Amino acid sequence: MAPPACSPPSLTLHATGQELTMGIDDIMRIVVPCLPAPFFPAAGASRPSPSARVGGGGGEDRISRLPFKVLSEIVSRLPAKDAARTAALSRRWRRVWASAPLVLDDSDLLVLPRRGRSDYLPVDWCAVTDAVSRAIGSHRGPIRRVRLTCCVMWLVQRLGMLDYWLRRFADGGAEDLVLFNRPQPKGLYLPADVLRIASLRTLYLGFWTFPDIAGLPRGPAVFPHLREIGLFCVLISTGELEHLLACSPVLEKLAIVACFYFSHYVRIGSSSLQCLVFWKSLTYELAVVVAPHLQRLILLQDYPDLSNPSLRRTRVRIGYTPGLSVLGYLEPGMHQLEIGGVSIESGTKMVPSTMVPSVKILALRVQFGIRKDAKMIPAFLRCFPSVETLHVMSHEADEPTGKLNLKFWQEVGSIDCLETHITKVVFDKFRGERCELAFLKFILERAQSLLKLVVVLANGDQASVDEMLTKLKPLTTEKRASECPTLLAVARDGDSPWCFQRASDLSVSDPFDW
């Protein structure tokens, strides 16, 4: 194989009369940390050779006398490279390898360049691609899990191997598939055969253009077992996403990461979906139309400044979601919230149809230096009258447009969740601004059931910590609506540990509580 061409320096994503140009390195920094973890220890980790594990250094070989089914399970838990080597041990082991479920992670086949040597060489991506092709072609047994993040997919597709790989995954009964197209070139079409792997439980796709759905199978028989879908910088239309959801009757988790839809709408309708993550992506409208079992709607939208500020605005429509209990980060400057067909503004009169009483954990990301954004906080809180835990992240404004003073907060009317249900408030990235202190004082004076107020300082160096603690000290003597709230200031070392994996983990009761 000839070496692949270098990756293009950037991707230009087009909207209606607009462009967003992001370097591939920028996009990769978003995508790579969100990918499912490798199946095996990192390359270079110390592992005993298969011969050492089997032969025991020349002693009696007891492992080879184990039942065939047990040996098959042992081999299936080895990296593909080590599993294939067991075939050289004996005829019996050759049969074990041939029939054992294949677990293939191409990062395990990656030979990393040597550092600090005069003979430093670049990573040979084509060698990895060749090794994957040999492993798939030589193994005739079942296939359990596949994670391909290092293969040169455009070359694999040009040589006609990608369709064959996907057919083998389907025939082998693959349950977990990560298929990552290294972005060279952009716009590579995903083969439609990926929609014919009916055995899948998890499917993560990166840097593809979704195939034309015309003539493709549709309905619950396509992915009857699929529980997780991850779309990473995938170009997919509204209709194609709806098609994918219609093919996944037991889907529990959908993650949309670094996808830039611009003029398109993201419409979610699923009777089984429990967690929706919209992570550093763009769309004009994110509409959760019907999702009766949705528990979590996680939003994080961070990307470079755009030439048209309107492109930064996303309408978030919440429809029929009776089980929604966790929501955030809602950003007044980023999100136009719509509930029950009504756009929520600072003066919107609340009625039952504009409220979501099921939400117990709410997270807001607010630029307190922008007056109109901060004024939306009371309106957002009134939309969720049963909130028990409130997270507020203070986001520094690039161009402040006026700050709210204490008088504004004193004149705010009744807020049900604040006066009745909220027991915990976490204020993150506190910088000591007067507008932040005014909000904290408002919380203490209104939250009648408050048990704990946690203030996380934006800067962890000692001088800054001392200054922030001095500014917070007056809060300890302020009037409080609750009898005995605990006020806790936390100095964090480094950035927030909040990440995609925590946000999408349904086993974590509060994904915003680090």
Coordinates of C-alpha atoms in Angstrom, one line a residue, residues 141-453:
G141 CA -15.0 -17.8 14.1
P142 CA -17.6 -15.4 15.6
I143 CA -16.8 -11.7 16.1
R144 CA -17.6 -10.2 19.5
R145 CA -16.2 -6.6 19.6
V146 CA -14.5 -4.4 17.0
R147 CA -12.9 -1.0 17.6
L148 CA -11.2 0.6 14.5
T149 CA -9.8 4.0 15.1
C150 CA -6.4 3.8 13.4
C151 CA -7.2 2.4 9.9
V152 CA -6.9 4.5 6.8
M153 CA -10.6 4.1 5.9
W154 CA -10.5 5.9 2.5
L155 CA -7.9 3.4 1.3
V156 CA -9.8 0.5 2.7
Q157 CA -12.9 1.6 0.9
R158 CA -11.0 2.3 -2.3
L159 CA -9.6 -1.2 -2.3
G160 CA -13.1 -2.7 -1.8
M161 CA -12.3 -4.1 1.7
L162 CA -14.6 -2.1 3.9
D163 CA -17.8 -3.6 2.5
Y164 CA -16.3 -7.1 3.1
W165 CA -15.3 -6.2 6.7
L166 CA -18.8 -5.0 7.5
R167 CA -20.3 -8.2 6.0
R168 CA -17.9 -10.3 8.1
F169 CA -19.0 -8.3 11.2
A170 CA -22.6 -9.1 10.4
D171 CA -21.9 -12.8 9.7
G172 CA -19.8 -13.0 12.8
G173 CA -22.5 -11.5 15.1
A174 CA -20.5 -8.5 16.2
E175 CA -22.1 -6.9 19.3
D176 CA -19.9 -3.7 19.7
L177 CA -18.6 -1.6 16.9
V178 CA -16.5 1.5 16.9
L179 CA -15.8 2.6 13.3
F180 CA -13.7 5.8 13.1
N181 CA -12.7 7.2 9.8
R182 CA -9.5 9.1 10.2
P183 CA -10.5 12.4 8.6
Q184 CA -8.6 12.1 5.3
P185 CA -10.5 13.0 3.2
K186 CA -13.6 14.5 4.6
G187 CA -17.1 13.4 3.4
L188 CA -16.3 9.7 3.1
Y189 CA -19.6 7.8 2.8
L190 CA -20.4 5.2 5.3
P191 CA -21.3 1.9 3.6
A192 CA -24.9 1.0 3.9
D193 CA -23.8 -2.5 5.1
V194 CA -23.4 -1.1 8.6
L195 CA -27.2 -1.1 8.8
R196 CA -27.2 -4.8 8.2
I197 CA -25.3 -5.8 11.4
A198 CA -28.4 -6.8 13.3
S199 CA -26.5 -8.2 16.3
L200 CA -25.1 -4.8 17.4
R201 CA -25.6 -3.6 21.0
T202 CA -23.4 -0.5 20.7
L203 CA -22.5 1.5 17.5
Y204 CA -20.1 4.4 17.5
L205 CA -19.3 6.2 14.2
G206 CA -16.8 8.9 13.6
F207 CA -16.1 11.2 10.6
W208 CA -18.5 9.7 8.1
T209 CA -21.2 10.9 5.8
F210 CA -24.3 8.9 6.5
P211 CA -25.4 6.7 3.5
D212 CA -28.5 7.4 1.4
I213 CA -31.4 5.7 3.2
A214 CA -33.5 5.3 0.0
G215 CA -34.2 1.6 -0.4
L216 CA -32.5 0.6 2.9
P217 CA -34.4 -1.6 5.4
R218 CA -36.3 0.3 8.1
G219 CA -38.0 -0.8 11.3
P220 CA -37.2 -2.6 14.6
A221 CA -35.7 -5.6 12.8
V222 CA -32.7 -3.7 11.7
F223 CA -31.1 -3.1 15.1
P224 CA -33.3 -5.2 17.5
H225 CA -30.5 -5.2 20.2
L226 CA -28.9 -1.8 19.8
R227 CA -28.7 0.1 23.1
E228 CA -26.1 2.8 22.4
I229 CA -25.4 5.0 19.4
G230 CA -22.6 7.6 19.2
L231 CA -22.3 9.9 16.2
F232 CA -19.0 11.8 16.1
C233 CA -18.6 14.5 13.5
V234 CA -21.0 12.6 11.3
L235 CA -22.9 14.4 8.5
I236 CA -26.4 13.1 8.9
S237 CA -29.7 14.7 7.9
T238 CA -32.9 15.0 9.9
G239 CA -34.6 12.2 8.0
E240 CA -31.6 9.9 8.3
L241 CA -31.4 10.4 12.0
E242 CA -35.1 9.7 12.3
H243 CA -34.5 6.5 10.2
L244 CA -31.8 5.4 12.5
L245 CA -34.0 5.9 15.6
A246 CA -36.8 4.0 14.0
C247 CA -34.5 1.1 13.4
S248 CA -33.5 0.9 17.1
P249 CA -36.5 -0.1 19.3
V250 CA -34.5 -0.7 22.5
L251 CA -32.1 2.3 22.2
E252 CA -31.1 3.7 25.6
K253 CA -28.3 6.2 24.9
L254 CA -27.8 8.6 21.9
A255 CA -24.7 10.8 21.8
I256 CA -24.2 13.5 19.1
V257 CA -20.7 14.8 19.3
A258 CA -19.0 17.5 17.2
C259 CA -21.8 17.4 14.6
F260 CA -22.5 20.7 12.8
Y261 CA -26.0 20.6 11.3
F262 CA -26.5 24.4 10.8
S263 CA -29.7 24.6 8.7
H264 CA -31.0 21.2 9.8
Y265 CA -33.2 20.2 12.7
V266 CA -32.4 17.5 15.1
R267 CA -35.7 15.8 16.0
I268 CA -35.8 13.0 18.6
G269 CA -38.6 10.6 18.8
S270 CA -38.0 7.3 20.6
S271 CA -40.1 5.2 22.9
S272 CA -37.0 3.7 24.7
L273 CA -34.3 6.4 24.8
Q274 CA -33.1 7.2 28.3
C275 CA -30.2 9.5 27.7
L276 CA -29.5 12.1 25.0
V277 CA -26.2 13.9 24.9
F278 CA -25.7 16.8 22.5
W279 CA -22.0 17.6 23.0
K280 CA -20.2 20.5 21.3
S281 CA -22.4 20.3 18.3
L282 CA -24.5 22.9 16.3
T283 CA -28.0 22.9 15.1
Y284 CA -30.7 25.5 14.7
E285 CA -33.2 23.4 16.6
L286 CA -32.9 20.4 18.9
A287 CA -36.5 19.1 19.4
V288 CA -37.2 16.2 21.8
V289 CA -40.6 15.5 20.4
V290 CA -41.7 12.2 22.0
A291 CA -39.4 10.4 24.5
P292 CA -41.5 8.9 27.3
H293 CA -38.5 7.2 29.0
L294 CA -36.0 10.0 28.6
Q295 CA -34.3 10.6 31.9
R296 CA -31.4 12.9 30.9
L297 CA -30.9 15.6 28.4
I298 CA -27.2 16.7 28.5
L299 CA -26.1 19.8 26.6
L300 CA -22.7 21.2 26.1
Q301 CA -22.1 23.7 23.2
D302 CA -18.6 25.1 23.0
Y303 CA -17.0 26.0 19.7
P304 CA -15.1 28.9 18.2
D305 CA -16.7 32.3 17.5
L306 CA -18.8 32.4 14.4
S307 CA -19.1 35.2 11.9
N308 CA -22.8 35.3 12.5
P309 CA -23.8 35.3 16.2
S310 CA -27.2 33.8 15.3
L311 CA -25.5 30.5 14.4
R312 CA -24.6 30.2 18.1
R313 CA -28.3 30.1 19.0
T314 CA -30.1 26.8 19.3
R315 CA -33.8 26.4 19.9
V316 CA -34.3 23.6 22.5
R317 CA -37.8 22.2 22.3
I318 CA -39.0 20.0 25.1
G319 CA -42.1 18.0 24.1
Y320 CA -43.5 14.8 25.7
T321 CA -40.8 13.8 28.2
P322 CA -42.7 12.8 31.4
G323 CA -39.6 11.0 32.8
L324 CA -37.0 13.8 32.3
S325 CA -35.2 14.3 35.6
V326 CA -31.8 15.7 34.6
L327 CA -31.3 18.6 32.3
G328 CA -28.3 20.8 31.5
Y329 CA -26.3 22.8 30.8
L330 CA -29.0 25.2 29.6
E331 CA -27.4 28.5 28.5
P332 CA -29.6 31.7 28.2
G333 CA -27.2 33.1 25.7
M334 CA -27.1 29.9 23.6
H335 CA -30.4 28.3 24.0
Q336 CA -33.9 29.5 23.2
L337 CA -36.0 27.3 25.4
E338 CA -39.4 26.2 24.2
I339 CA -41.8 24.1 26.2
G340 CA -45.3 23.2 25.2
G341 CA -45.0 25.2 22.0
V342 CA -44.2 28.4 24.0
S343 CA -40.9 30.2 23.8
I344 CA -39.6 31.0 27.3
E345 CA -38.7 34.7 27.8
S346 CA -37.9 36.6 30.9
G347 CA -41.5 37.8 31.2
T348 CA -43.3 34.6 30.2
K349 CA -46.2 33.8 32.4
M350 CA -46.0 30.3 33.6
V351 CA -48.8 27.8 33.1
P352 CA -48.8 24.0 33.6
S353 CA -48.1 23.4 29.9
T354 CA -44.9 25.5 30.0
M355 CA -43.5 23.6 33.0
V356 CA -41.6 20.3 33.3
P357 CA -42.2 19.1 36.9
S358 CA -40.3 15.9 36.5
V359 CA -36.9 17.6 36.4
K360 CA -35.0 17.2 39.7
I361 CA -31.5 18.2 38.7
L362 CA -31.0 21.4 36.6
A363 CA -27.7 22.8 35.4
L364 CA -27.3 26.4 34.0
R365 CA -24.3 28.0 32.4
V366 CA -24.7 31.8 32.7
Q367 CA -22.7 34.8 31.6
F368 CA -23.5 37.1 34.6
G369 CA -21.8 39.9 32.8
I370 CA -24.5 40.0 30.1
R371 CA -27.6 41.5 31.6
K372 CA -30.3 39.9 29.4
D373 CA -28.8 36.4 29.9
A374 CA -28.7 36.7 33.7
K375 CA -32.4 38.0 33.6
M376 CA -33.4 34.6 32.2
I377 CA -32.4 32.7 35.3
P378 CA -35.8 33.2 37.1
A379 CA -37.7 32.3 34.0
F380 CA -35.7 29.1 33.6
L381 CA -36.2 28.2 37.3
R382 CA -40.0 28.7 37.0
C383 CA -40.1 26.2 34.1
F384 CA -38.9 23.4 36.5
P385 CA -40.8 23.7 39.7
S386 CA -39.6 20.5 41.3
V387 CA -35.8 21.0 41.0
E388 CA -34.0 19.8 44.1
T389 CA -30.3 20.3 43.0
L390 CA -29.3 23.4 41.1
H391 CA -25.9 23.7 39.4
V392 CA -24.9 27.2 38.1
M393 CA -21.6 27.6 36.2
S394 CA -20.5 31.2 35.8
H395 CA -19.2 31.8 32.3
E396 CA -17.0 34.9 31.7
A397 CA -18.5 37.2 29.1
D398 CA -16.2 38.3 26.2
E399 CA -18.0 41.6 25.9
P400 CA -20.0 42.5 29.1
T401 CA -23.2 44.4 28.4
G402 CA -24.3 45.3 32.0
K403 CA -24.6 43.4 35.2
L404 CA -27.6 42.8 37.4
N405 CA -27.4 44.3 40.9
L406 CA -28.9 43.2 44.2
K407 CA -32.0 45.3 43.6
F408 CA -33.0 43.2 40.6
W409 CA -32.9 40.0 42.6
Q410 CA -34.8 41.6 45.5
E411 CA -37.6 42.4 43.1
V412 CA -37.8 38.9 41.6
G413 CA -41.2 37.3 42.2
S414 CA -42.0 33.9 43.6
I415 CA -40.1 30.8 42.3
D416 CA -41.6 27.5 43.4
C417 CA -38.6 25.3 43.2
L418 CA -36.4 27.8 45.0
E419 CA -38.8 28.4 47.8
T420 CA -40.0 24.8 48.3
H421 CA -37.7 22.1 46.8
I422 CA -34.1 23.1 46.3
T423 CA -31.8 21.5 48.9
K424 CA -28.5 21.9 47.2
V425 CA -26.9 24.6 45.0
V426 CA -23.5 24.4 43.4
F427 CA -22.0 27.6 42.0
D428 CA -19.0 26.8 39.8
K429 CA -16.2 29.1 38.6
F430 CA -16.8 31.8 41.1
R431 CA -14.7 34.9 40.3
G432 CA -15.8 37.2 43.0
E433 CA -17.8 39.5 40.8
R434 CA -20.5 41.6 42.5
C435 CA -23.2 40.2 40.3
E436 CA -22.2 36.7 41.3
L437 CA -22.3 37.6 45.0
A438 CA -25.7 39.2 44.5
F439 CA -27.0 36.0 43.0
L440 CA -25.6 33.9 45.9
K441 CA -27.2 36.3 48.4
F442 CA -30.5 35.9 46.5
I443 CA -30.2 32.1 46.8
L444 CA -29.6 32.3 50.6
E445 CA -32.5 34.6 51.2
R446 CA -35.1 32.6 49.1
A447 CA -34.2 28.9 49.4
Q448 CA -36.2 27.8 52.3
S449 CA -35.2 24.1 52.1
L450 CA -31.5 24.7 51.3
L451 CA -29.1 22.4 53.1
K452 CA -25.9 23.0 51.2
L453 CA -24.4 25.8 49.1

